[in-house]
């Protein structure tokens, strides 16, 4: 049998769909899965009649690939990736290339690139977004590693990726773990937008008494606007319209209100804190998942900790697409993207990744979970100024903030008076208010630090470092 162009290890749903995608795009493939029955099942099922051959063990798999070998690993992030690399390395030869397409920690990827490049093997850490369907039809892909490694798989990746008006949704991200870092931050933004839409739903449900279909109608209106047209708004509308087959009621109301997470949102926040980037909207989304998991405590507290009764406030009406609420959603989404991009900008300079911000916005415009029309504006903003201090300072975004801030303020104040939590909306409001305040009260924090710890302070009126004996 002819040797295959491309190899895949790990026939989970993402792996299966990615190999079918590669094969559809003209790349004959070999597949290996630790449990052989899974490989046989795939070849008898979805892989049947395709230019895909199965392998029984890793040596057999490696022998079925043309050189230099190009192997995509789709196994659970962490120890499993190292185990596969170690076993596979025994059979690889100089110039062969491995791609880790899972959600790996960028620091793990950083050390894997160094380790394998030291053995003359290429290694790419590649973020893949788009879910199962995206993997099959065209995902957004974020590959990082050496440029030479990327060039060895460029034609494969550009054919597999989603396509938008200005090209495929894949580009060389940068060295080391940069591809996985960009995917991690992508997911942090995703956490933000999911929580923002959940807060909007909660306000419409609890304050306005709206049902799933009525809320879905508002989302449909939002999805037709430049500011909010996006995949996540689109699927949220679908979720809200879906009925329980048992009784025809809104299915979302039957779902346990505890949100899980696989780690990338946490890594986004930890990385941001380590690098000194402010990501309050994304952090609020992460913390909301943490608090959601405290279900039994929340139920117990409901009867003891008395807040205000839920009361009406101005969220707008269906005839104006819930205008103030839409303002809150738009600005919070803008803040999520701005914070994620700012984190990438800081990471790029601290870690020497030379990230090209317009290209990152470009490859997120299609295929991935956070794809949206707003990304075109973000791409334009970074094309105008590749290193803006903050996305919100681009003229289009300045206009959005100035137009929509009163609506966001109204929603946060109304939610506070009604006792409904809106962590992303309120964090966004504080983020914008802090960012647009020339003088913050941290002068007093500095005074306290100097008072108890002689940490010194700077003055506004003269240069230098000062200390005062405050307690003498
Ligand atoms: C993924 O990459 O699997 C999801 O986009 C994010 O997953 P999570 O919400 O389970 O962390």
Tab-separated table of C-alpha atoms and ligand atoms in Angstrom:
chain	number	residue	atom	x	y	z
A	1	UNK	CA	0.000	0.000	0.000
A	2	UNK	CA	1.169	3.554	-0.764
A	3	UNK	CA	2.520	5.566	2.106
A	4	UNK	CA	0.120	8.177	3.499
A	5	UNK	CA	0.737	11.942	3.514
A	6	UNK	CA	-0.559	12.487	6.997
A	7	UNK	CA	-0.970	10.576	10.262
A	8	UNK	CA	-3.408	10.965	13.115
A	9	UNK	CA	-3.171	9.542	16.618
A	10	UNK	CA	-6.331	9.580	18.737
A	11	UNK	CA	-9.703	8.793	17.226
A	12	UNK	CA	-11.892	10.851	19.540
A	13	UNK	CA	-14.573	12.912	17.842
A	14	UNK	CA	-12.153	15.800	17.100
A	15	UNK	CA	-9.480	13.410	15.772
A	16	UNK	CA	-11.951	11.552	13.551
A	17	UNK	CA	-13.313	14.773	12.117
A	18	UNK	CA	-9.893	16.301	11.514
A	19	UNK	CA	-8.633	13.246	9.634
A	20	UNK	CA	-11.803	13.157	7.519
A	21	UNK	CA	-11.249	16.844	6.803
A	22	UNK	CA	-7.612	16.215	5.747
A	23	UNK	CA	-8.619	13.285	3.548
A	24	UNK	CA	-11.411	15.289	1.895
A	25	UNK	CA	-8.816	17.913	1.072
A	26	UNK	CA	-6.612	15.421	-0.752
A	27	UNK	CA	-4.287	14.194	2.004
A	28	UNK	CA	-4.210	10.412	2.275
A	29	UNK	CA	-4.008	9.448	5.925
A	30	UNK	CA	-3.019	6.759	8.385
A	31	UNK	CA	-4.693	6.519	11.775
A	32	UNK	CA	-3.773	4.935	15.084
A	33	UNK	CA	-5.746	4.636	18.291
A	34	UNK	CA	-4.538	2.983	21.503
A	35	UNK	CA	-7.672	0.811	21.558
A	36	UNK	CA	-7.487	-1.040	18.237
A	37	UNK	CA	-11.206	-1.813	18.114
A	38	UNK	CA	-11.845	1.934	17.833
A	39	UNK	CA	-9.655	2.105	14.712
A	40	UNK	CA	-11.462	-0.885	13.159
A	41	UNK	CA	-14.841	0.623	13.996
A	42	UNK	CA	-13.838	3.934	12.377
A	43	UNK	CA	-12.546	2.253	9.217
A	44	UNK	CA	-15.742	0.210	8.911
A	45	UNK	CA	-17.882	3.280	9.583
A	46	UNK	CA	-17.080	6.921	8.780
A	47	UNK	CA	-13.651	6.071	7.353
A	48	UNK	CA	-14.981	3.497	4.896
A	49	UNK	CA	-14.188	4.108	1.214
A	50	UNK	CA	-11.806	6.910	2.142
A	51	UNK	CA	-8.101	7.156	1.483
A	52	UNK	CA	-7.369	6.286	5.115
A	53	UNK	CA	-5.472	3.252	6.396
A	54	UNK	CA	-5.404	1.936	9.945
A	55	UNK	CA	-2.398	0.868	11.991
A	56	UNK	CA	-2.239	-1.733	14.718
A	57	UNK	CA	0.692	-0.314	16.666
A	58	UNK	CA	2.909	2.770	16.604
A	59	UNK	CA	5.696	1.120	14.615
A	60	UNK	CA	3.199	-0.022	12.003
A	61	UNK	CA	1.681	3.507	11.992
A	62	UNK	CA	5.024	5.257	11.500
A	63	UNK	CA	5.906	2.801	8.722
A	64	UNK	CA	2.746	3.757	6.832
A	65	UNK	CA	3.711	7.441	6.551
A	66	UNK	CA	5.763	9.128	3.838
A	67	UNK	CA	8.836	11.067	5.020
A	68	UNK	CA	9.202	13.549	6.510
A	69	UNK	CA	6.288	12.297	8.575
A	70	UNK	CA	3.532	14.686	9.601
A	71	UNK	CA	1.623	13.407	12.623
A	72	UNK	CA	-1.272	15.085	14.410
A	73	UNK	CA	-1.737	14.006	18.023
A	74	UNK	CA	-5.289	14.406	19.357
A	75	UNK	CA	-5.162	12.976	22.875
A	76	UNK	CA	-6.069	14.439	26.273
A	77	UNK	CA	-3.792	17.331	27.232
A	78	UNK	CA	-1.152	16.626	29.880
A	79	UNK	CA	0.632	13.361	30.622
A	80	UNK	CA	-1.009	11.503	27.709
A	81	UNK	CA	0.680	13.850	25.208
A	82	UNK	CA	4.124	13.149	26.700
A	83	UNK	CA	3.422	9.418	26.777
A	84	UNK	CA	2.528	9.413	23.062
A	85	UNK	CA	5.563	11.556	22.196
A	86	UNK	CA	7.897	9.249	24.136
A	87	UNK	CA	6.549	6.053	22.555
A	88	UNK	CA	6.434	7.548	19.074
A	89	UNK	CA	9.940	9.044	19.261
A	90	UNK	CA	11.405	5.522	19.254
A	91	UNK	CA	10.343	5.126	15.614
A	92	UNK	CA	10.727	8.649	14.247
A	93	UNK	CA	13.594	9.937	12.110
A	94	UNK	CA	15.280	13.281	11.629
A	95	UNK	CA	12.942	15.873	10.144
A	96	UNK	CA	9.690	14.184	11.189
A	97	UNK	CA	7.089	16.521	12.642
A	98	UNK	CA	4.546	16.164	15.439
A	99	UNK	CA	1.561	18.451	15.949
A	100	UNK	CA	-0.253	18.537	19.281
A	101	UNK	CA	-3.797	19.671	18.406
A	102	UNK	CA	-5.208	19.418	21.948
A	103	UNK	CA	-5.727	22.166	24.525
A	104	UNK	CA	-2.263	21.945	26.050
A	105	UNK	CA	-0.787	24.377	28.545
A	106	UNK	CA	1.456	26.688	26.506
A	107	UNK	CA	4.303	26.201	28.989
A	108	UNK	CA	4.226	22.426	28.406
A	109	UNK	CA	4.329	23.109	24.677
A	110	UNK	CA	7.244	25.462	25.156
A	111	UNK	CA	9.325	22.687	26.727
A	112	UNK	CA	8.156	20.023	24.225
A	113	UNK	CA	9.253	22.202	21.295
A	114	UNK	CA	12.709	22.603	22.876
A	115	UNK	CA	12.999	18.912	23.745
A	116	UNK	CA	12.019	17.639	20.296
A	117	UNK	CA	13.846	20.268	18.271
A	118	UNK	CA	16.926	19.143	20.245
A	119	UNK	CA	16.392	15.677	18.756
A	120	UNK	CA	15.960	17.090	15.218
A	121	UNK	CA	12.226	16.489	15.317
A	122	UNK	CA	9.736	19.258	14.596
A	123	UNK	CA	6.990	20.026	17.093
A	124	UNK	CA	3.995	22.288	16.640
A	125	UNK	CA	1.595	23.163	19.466
A	126	UNK	CA	-1.619	23.984	17.672
A	127	UNK	CA	-4.831	25.378	19.092
A	128	UNK	CA	-7.868	24.117	17.194
A	129	UNK	CA	-11.246	25.752	17.658
A	130	UNK	CA	-14.621	25.073	16.123
A	131	UNK	CA	-15.908	22.073	18.026
A	132	UNK	CA	-16.672	18.780	16.335
A	133	UNK	CA	-18.396	20.361	13.353
A	134	UNK	CA	-15.628	22.894	12.802
A	135	UNK	CA	-13.022	20.117	12.878
A	136	UNK	CA	-14.845	18.382	10.045
A	137	UNK	CA	-15.901	21.355	7.939
A	138	UNK	CA	-13.059	23.780	8.640
A	139	UNK	CA	-11.776	24.951	12.025
A	140	UNK	CA	-9.709	27.939	13.019
A	141	UNK	CA	-6.180	26.739	13.772
A	142	UNK	CA	-3.425	28.415	15.780
A	143	UNK	CA	-0.088	26.662	15.153
A	144	UNK	CA	3.058	27.672	17.045
A	145	UNK	CA	6.608	26.293	16.843
A	146	UNK	CA	9.488	26.971	14.489
A	147	UNK	CA	8.690	28.635	11.172
A	148	UNK	CA	10.331	25.706	9.364
A	149	UNK	CA	7.956	23.260	11.066
A	150	UNK	CA	4.982	25.398	10.125
A	151	UNK	CA	6.054	25.598	6.493
A	152	UNK	CA	6.197	21.789	6.369
A	153	UNK	CA	2.456	21.601	7.113
A	154	UNK	CA	1.247	24.916	5.726
A	155	UNK	CA	-0.442	23.465	2.639
A	156	UNK	CA	-2.234	20.822	4.720
A	157	UNK	CA	-3.449	23.325	7.323
A	158	UNK	CA	-4.525	26.031	4.883
A	159	UNK	CA	-6.671	23.509	3.002
A	160	UNK	CA	-8.216	22.097	6.183
A	161	UNK	CA	-9.007	25.483	7.766
A	162	UNK	CA	-12.230	27.486	7.543
A	163	UNK	CA	-12.063	30.098	4.809
A	164	UNK	CA	-13.151	33.726	5.156
A	165	UNK	CA	-13.152	36.550	2.603
A	166	UNK	CA	-9.476	37.335	3.177
A	167	UNK	CA	-8.079	33.833	3.398
A	168	UNK	CA	-7.895	30.660	5.469
A	169	UNK	CA	-8.377	30.737	9.240
A	170	UNK	CA	-4.853	29.582	9.986
A	171	UNK	CA	-1.543	31.387	10.114
A	172	UNK	CA	1.880	30.920	11.646
A	173	UNK	CA	1.357	32.238	15.171
A	174	UNK	CA	4.934	32.324	16.442
A	175	UNK	CA	7.598	30.309	18.255
A	176	UNK	CA	7.412	27.920	21.212
A	177	UNK	CA	4.067	27.643	22.956
A	178	UNK	CA	2.536	30.697	21.255
A	179	UNK	CA	-0.106	28.694	19.354
A	180	UNK	CA	-1.450	27.146	22.532
A	181	UNK	CA	-1.263	30.472	24.367
A	182	UNK	CA	-3.386	32.120	21.669
A	183	UNK	CA	-5.898	29.233	21.877
A	184	UNK	CA	-5.995	29.566	25.663
A	185	UNK	CA	-6.818	33.261	25.417
A	186	UNK	CA	-9.375	32.514	22.694
A	187	UNK	CA	-11.086	30.262	25.221
A	188	UNK	CA	-10.876	32.928	27.932
A	189	UNK	CA	-12.753	35.306	25.603
A	190	UNK	CA	-15.209	32.463	24.920
A	191	UNK	CA	-15.867	32.108	28.679
A	192	UNK	CA	-16.544	35.857	28.815
A	193	UNK	CA	-19.061	35.895	25.965
A	194	UNK	CA	-20.882	32.794	27.236
A	195	UNK	CA	-21.317	34.355	30.685
A	196	UNK	CA	-22.385	37.720	29.191
A	197	UNK	CA	-25.173	36.023	27.228
A	198	UNK	CA	-26.168	34.027	30.316
A	199	UNK	CA	-26.460	37.269	32.316
A	200	UNK	CA	-28.617	38.870	29.613
A	201	UNK	CA	-30.872	35.774	29.615
A	202	UNK	CA	-31.141	35.849	33.417
A	203	UNK	CA	-32.190	39.514	33.460
A	204	UNK	CA	-34.784	38.998	30.718
A	205	UNK	CA	-36.133	35.926	32.503
A	206	UNK	CA	-36.124	37.142	36.097
A	207	UNK	CA	-36.829	40.843	35.700
A	208	UNK	CA	-39.059	40.816	32.614
A	209	UNK	CA	-40.555	37.333	33.040
A	210	UNK	CA	-39.722	36.419	29.438
A	211	UNK	CA	-39.834	32.822	28.206
A	212	UNK	CA	-37.239	31.028	26.078
A	213	UNK	CA	-38.799	31.894	22.708
A	214	UNK	CA	-39.204	35.560	23.630
A	215	UNK	CA	-35.575	35.809	24.737
A	216	UNK	CA	-34.540	33.928	21.595
A	217	UNK	CA	-36.396	36.543	19.499
A	218	UNK	CA	-34.235	39.267	21.081
A	219	UNK	CA	-31.082	37.265	20.365
A	220	UNK	CA	-32.189	36.883	16.761
A	221	UNK	CA	-32.459	40.684	16.547
A	222	UNK	CA	-29.014	41.067	18.113
A	223	UNK	CA	-27.562	38.505	15.743
A	224	UNK	CA	-28.588	40.683	12.805
A	225	UNK	CA	-26.461	43.613	14.036
A	226	UNK	CA	-22.826	44.287	13.191
A	227	UNK	CA	-21.931	44.527	16.882
A	228	UNK	CA	-23.385	41.184	17.991
A	229	UNK	CA	-23.649	38.944	14.936
A	230	UNK	CA	-21.725	35.872	16.071
A	231	UNK	CA	-21.689	32.107	16.416
A	232	UNK	CA	-22.276	32.210	20.176
A	233	UNK	CA	-25.350	34.476	19.875
A	234	UNK	CA	-26.630	32.196	17.090
A	235	UNK	CA	-26.330	28.982	19.130
A	236	UNK	CA	-27.701	30.657	22.265
A	237	UNK	CA	-30.853	31.449	20.304
A	238	UNK	CA	-31.072	27.778	19.307
A	239	UNK	CA	-30.544	26.603	22.910
A	240	UNK	CA	-33.303	28.920	24.138
A	241	UNK	CA	-35.806	27.724	21.524
A	242	UNK	CA	-35.157	24.024	22.170
A	243	UNK	CA	-37.937	22.185	24.017
A	244	UNK	CA	-37.726	19.193	26.317
A	245	UNK	CA	-39.085	16.212	24.376
A	246	UNK	CA	-40.672	14.938	27.608
A	247	UNK	CA	-43.064	17.824	28.178
A	248	UNK	CA	-42.412	20.523	25.563
A	249	UNK	CA	-41.083	23.003	28.152
A	250	UNK	CA	-37.933	25.063	27.573
A	251	UNK	CA	-35.067	22.569	27.833
A	252	UNK	CA	-32.607	25.065	29.331
A	253	UNK	CA	-34.830	25.359	32.397
A	254	UNK	CA	-34.278	21.650	33.089
A	255	UNK	CA	-30.471	21.919	33.013
A	256	UNK	CA	-28.516	21.987	36.293
A	257	UNK	CA	-27.031	25.451	36.817
A	258	UNK	CA	-23.463	24.276	37.445
A	259	UNK	CA	-20.952	25.091	34.688
A	260	UNK	CA	-17.910	22.871	34.177
A	261	UNK	CA	-14.536	23.847	32.786
A	262	UNK	CA	-11.557	22.059	31.363
A	263	UNK	CA	-8.868	24.562	32.346
A	264	UNK	CA	-8.208	27.068	29.591
A	265	UNK	CA	-10.282	29.847	31.215
A	266	UNK	CA	-8.340	29.371	34.433
A	267	UNK	CA	-5.019	29.426	32.534
A	268	UNK	CA	-6.047	32.661	30.810
A	269	UNK	CA	-6.643	34.359	34.139
A	270	UNK	CA	-3.529	32.915	35.809
A	271	UNK	CA	-1.360	33.954	32.846
A	272	UNK	CA	-2.905	37.424	32.860
A	273	UNK	CA	-2.182	37.872	36.560
A	274	UNK	CA	1.378	36.585	36.121
A	275	UNK	CA	2.061	38.940	33.218
A	276	UNK	CA	0.262	41.959	34.712
A	277	UNK	CA	-2.628	42.118	32.226
A	278	UNK	CA	-6.089	43.215	33.411
A	279	UNK	CA	-8.815	40.730	32.407
A	280	UNK	CA	-11.687	41.480	34.836
A	281	UNK	CA	-14.553	40.520	32.505
A	282	UNK	CA	-12.918	37.176	31.721
A	283	UNK	CA	-12.128	36.626	35.397
A	284	UNK	CA	-15.754	37.378	36.300
A	285	UNK	CA	-16.871	34.695	33.831
A	286	UNK	CA	-14.473	32.169	35.316
A	287	UNK	CA	-15.521	33.022	38.871
A	288	UNK	CA	-19.176	32.697	37.862
A	289	UNK	CA	-18.510	29.086	36.882
A	290	UNK	CA	-16.802	28.505	40.230
A	291	UNK	CA	-19.744	30.006	42.142
A	292	UNK	CA	-22.223	28.095	40.019
A	293	UNK	CA	-20.684	24.847	41.219
A	294	UNK	CA	-21.479	25.773	44.863
A	295	UNK	CA	-25.069	24.727	44.276
A	296	UNK	CA	-25.916	23.337	47.713
A	297	UNK	CA	-24.383	26.339	49.511
A	298	UNK	CA	-26.303	28.717	47.264
A	299	UNK	CA	-29.581	26.959	47.992
A	300	UNK	CA	-28.920	27.124	51.745
A	301	UNK	CA	-27.953	30.811	51.566
A	302	UNK	CA	-31.037	31.740	49.547
A	303	UNK	CA	-33.249	31.620	52.632
A	304	UNK	CA	-30.785	33.260	55.063
A	305	UNK	CA	-29.135	36.107	53.182
A	306	UNK	CA	-31.910	38.513	52.343
A	307	UNK	CA	-31.454	40.787	49.341
A	308	UNK	CA	-34.015	42.990	47.643
A	309	UNK	CA	-37.033	41.403	46.009
A	310	UNK	CA	-36.640	41.184	42.233
A	311	UNK	CA	-38.160	44.351	40.829
A	312	UNK	CA	-38.581	45.937	37.440
A	313	UNK	CA	-35.919	48.086	35.828
A	314	UNK	CA	-35.310	49.587	32.407
A	315	UNK	CA	-33.847	46.934	30.126
A	316	UNK	CA	-35.611	48.335	27.052
A	317	UNK	CA	-38.349	46.514	25.165
A	318	UNK	CA	-38.616	44.009	22.361
A	319	UNK	CA	-39.408	46.844	19.930
A	320	UNK	CA	-35.969	48.407	20.545
A	321	UNK	CA	-34.093	45.052	20.839
A	322	UNK	CA	-33.815	45.689	24.624
A	323	UNK	CA	-31.577	48.634	23.838
A	324	UNK	CA	-29.838	49.221	27.237
A	325	UNK	CA	-29.365	45.486	27.675
A	326	UNK	CA	-27.880	45.276	24.188
A	327	UNK	CA	-25.517	48.112	25.169
A	328	UNK	CA	-24.402	46.079	28.183
A	329	UNK	CA	-23.887	42.963	26.063
A	330	UNK	CA	-21.984	44.811	23.320
A	331	UNK	CA	-19.638	46.610	25.706
A	332	UNK	CA	-18.997	43.471	27.743
A	333	UNK	CA	-18.166	41.522	24.567
A	334	UNK	CA	-15.912	44.362	23.431
A	335	UNK	CA	-14.244	44.287	26.870
A	336	UNK	CA	-13.694	40.507	26.632
A	337	UNK	CA	-11.988	40.834	23.255
A	338	UNK	CA	-10.044	43.935	24.373
A	339	UNK	CA	-8.793	42.198	27.516
A	340	UNK	CA	-7.851	39.026	25.631
A	341	UNK	CA	-6.012	41.015	22.964
A	342	UNK	CA	-4.265	43.124	25.580
A	343	UNK	CA	-3.123	39.951	27.346
A	344	UNK	CA	-1.752	38.636	24.034
A	345	UNK	CA	0.022	41.910	23.354
A	346	UNK	CA	1.704	41.841	26.770
A	347	UNK	CA	2.508	38.110	26.463
A	348	UNK	CA	3.969	38.678	23.018
A	349	UNK	CA	6.462	41.161	24.355
A	350	UNK	CA	7.234	39.320	27.640
A	351	UNK	CA	7.680	35.939	25.968
A	352	UNK	CA	9.199	37.218	22.708
A	353	UNK	CA	6.461	35.709	20.568
A	354	UNK	CA	6.168	38.571	18.016
A	355	UNK	CA	2.456	37.929	17.672
A	356	UNK	CA	0.865	39.598	14.659
A	357	UNK	CA	-2.391	40.903	16.131
A	358	UNK	CA	-4.282	41.610	12.849
A	359	UNK	CA	-3.638	38.006	11.744
A	360	UNK	CA	-4.954	36.615	15.024
A	361	UNK	CA	-8.169	38.609	14.576
A	362	UNK	CA	-8.313	37.408	10.956
A	363	UNK	CA	-8.076	33.690	11.771
A	364	UNK	CA	-10.751	34.019	14.469
A	365	UNK	CA	-13.253	35.439	11.929
A	366	UNK	CA	-14.246	31.955	10.785
A	367	UNK	CA	-14.364	28.401	12.062
A	368	UNK	CA	-13.881	29.106	15.772
A	369	UNK	CA	-16.292	29.448	18.672
A	370	UNK	CA	-15.738	33.214	19.137
A	371	UNK	CA	-16.158	34.071	15.447
A	372	UNK	CA	-18.143	37.265	15.066
A	373	UNK	CA	-18.553	40.279	12.804
A	374	UNK	CA	-16.889	42.358	15.512
A	375	UNK	CA	-13.604	40.633	14.677
A	376	UNK	CA	-13.497	42.495	11.364
A	377	UNK	CA	-13.502	45.762	13.334
A	378	UNK	CA	-10.832	44.326	15.635
A	379	UNK	CA	-8.714	43.307	12.636
A	380	UNK	CA	-9.142	46.814	11.148
A	381	UNK	CA	-8.163	48.413	14.462
A	382	UNK	CA	-4.960	46.352	14.645
A	383	UNK	CA	-4.208	47.050	10.987
A	384	UNK	CA	-4.450	50.768	11.726
A	385	UNK	CA	-2.269	50.467	14.826
A	386	UNK	CA	-0.653	47.026	15.336
A	387	UNK	CA	0.213	47.851	18.971
A	388	UNK	CA	-2.671	50.010	20.270
A	389	UNK	CA	-2.599	50.648	23.996
A	390	UNK	CA	-6.075	49.120	24.151
A	391	UNK	CA	-8.611	48.120	21.523
A	392	UNK	CA	-11.120	50.476	23.169
A	393	UNK	CA	-8.952	53.432	22.054
A	394	UNK	CA	-9.559	52.715	18.360
A	395	UNK	CA	-11.972	55.348	16.995
A	396	UNK	CA	-14.796	52.891	16.153
A	397	UNK	CA	-14.600	51.383	19.646
A	398	UNK	CA	-14.352	54.829	21.288
A	399	UNK	CA	-17.655	55.659	19.591
A	400	UNK	CA	-19.219	52.388	20.802
A	401	UNK	CA	-18.118	52.975	24.401
A	402	UNK	CA	-19.355	56.569	24.415
A	403	UNK	CA	-22.716	55.629	22.898
A	404	UNK	CA	-23.346	52.563	25.005
A	405	UNK	CA	-21.925	53.385	28.437
A	406	UNK	CA	-25.191	54.955	29.724
A	407	UNK	CA	-27.049	51.735	28.804
A	408	UNK	CA	-24.508	49.547	30.582
A	409	UNK	CA	-24.704	51.786	33.674
A	410	UNK	CA	-28.506	51.575	33.681
A	411	UNK	CA	-28.454	47.769	33.448
A	412	UNK	CA	-25.850	47.307	36.198
A	413	UNK	CA	-27.690	49.717	38.510
A	414	UNK	CA	-31.053	48.056	37.777
A	415	UNK	CA	-29.639	44.576	38.358
A	416	UNK	CA	-28.056	45.706	41.651
A	417	UNK	CA	-31.365	47.127	42.877
A	418	UNK	CA	-33.155	43.938	41.881
A	419	UNK	CA	-30.525	41.743	43.570
A	420	UNK	CA	-29.673	39.886	40.359
A	421	UNK	CA	-25.947	39.088	39.929
A	422	UNK	CA	-24.359	40.390	36.722
A	423	UNK	CA	-20.636	39.783	37.291
A	424	UNK	CA	-19.488	40.335	33.708
A	425	UNK	CA	-21.605	43.443	33.187
A	426	UNK	CA	-20.493	45.021	36.459
A	427	UNK	CA	-16.836	44.064	35.959
A	428	UNK	CA	-16.979	45.593	32.502
A	429	UNK	CA	-18.444	48.801	33.881
A	430	UNK	CA	-15.680	49.017	36.500
A	431	UNK	CA	-13.085	48.149	33.859
A	432	UNK	CA	-14.226	50.978	31.591
A	433	UNK	CA	-14.652	53.426	34.464
A	434	UNK	CA	-11.194	52.584	35.813
A	435	UNK	CA	-9.627	52.809	32.380
A	436	UNK	CA	-11.138	56.232	31.689
A	437	UNK	CA	-10.169	57.672	35.095
A	438	UNK	CA	-6.966	59.705	34.990
A	439	UNK	CA	-6.592	59.725	38.777
A	440	UNK	CA	-7.465	56.589	40.712
A	441	UNK	CA	-7.359	56.285	44.524
A	442	UNK	CA	-4.206	54.161	44.533
A	443	UNK	CA	-2.351	57.183	45.941
A	444	UNK	CA	-3.977	56.218	49.248
A	445	UNK	CA	-2.984	52.563	48.806
A	446	UNK	CA	0.590	53.748	48.302
A	447	UNK	CA	0.368	55.865	51.453
A	448	UNK	CA	-0.817	52.855	53.492
A	449	UNK	CA	1.928	50.635	52.062
A	450	UNK	CA	4.533	53.223	52.953
A	451	UNK	CA	2.980	53.783	56.390
A	452	UNK	CA	3.108	50.156	57.562
A	453	UNK	CA	5.880	48.763	55.397
A	454	UNK	CA	8.126	51.667	54.314
A	455	UNK	CA	7.469	50.607	50.717
A	456	UNK	CA	8.042	54.202	49.514
A	457	UNK	CA	5.994	56.159	46.993
A	458	UNK	CA	6.466	58.440	44.027
A	459	UNK	CA	5.128	62.005	43.935
A	460	UNK	CA	3.236	63.792	41.195
A	461	UNK	CA	5.232	67.008	41.603
A	462	UNK	CA	8.827	65.750	41.702
A	463	UNK	CA	10.919	62.766	40.645
A	464	UNK	CA	12.331	60.188	43.018
A	465	UNK	CA	11.286	57.727	45.650
A	466	UNK	CA	9.881	59.037	48.951
A	467	UNK	CA	9.175	57.761	52.432
A	468	UNK	CA	7.283	59.462	55.235
A	469	UNK	CA	7.338	58.594	58.948
A	470	UNK	CA	3.510	58.531	59.026
A	471	UNK	CA	3.110	57.278	62.621
A	472	UNK	CA	5.683	59.462	64.394
B	1	LIG	C1	-12.862	23.562	24.515
B	1	LIG	O1	-11.825	24.016	24.010
B	1	LIG	O2	-13.045	22.359	24.700
B	1	LIG	C2	-13.974	24.501	24.864
B	1	LIG	O3	-14.042	25.491	23.908
B	1	LIG	C3	-13.812	25.106	26.245
B	1	LIG	O4	-14.061	24.129	27.125
B	1	LIG	P1	-14.581	24.377	28.649
B	1	LIG	O5	-15.686	25.363	28.637
B	1	LIG	O6	-15.035	23.008	29.061
B	1	LIG	O7	-13.386	24.810	29.446
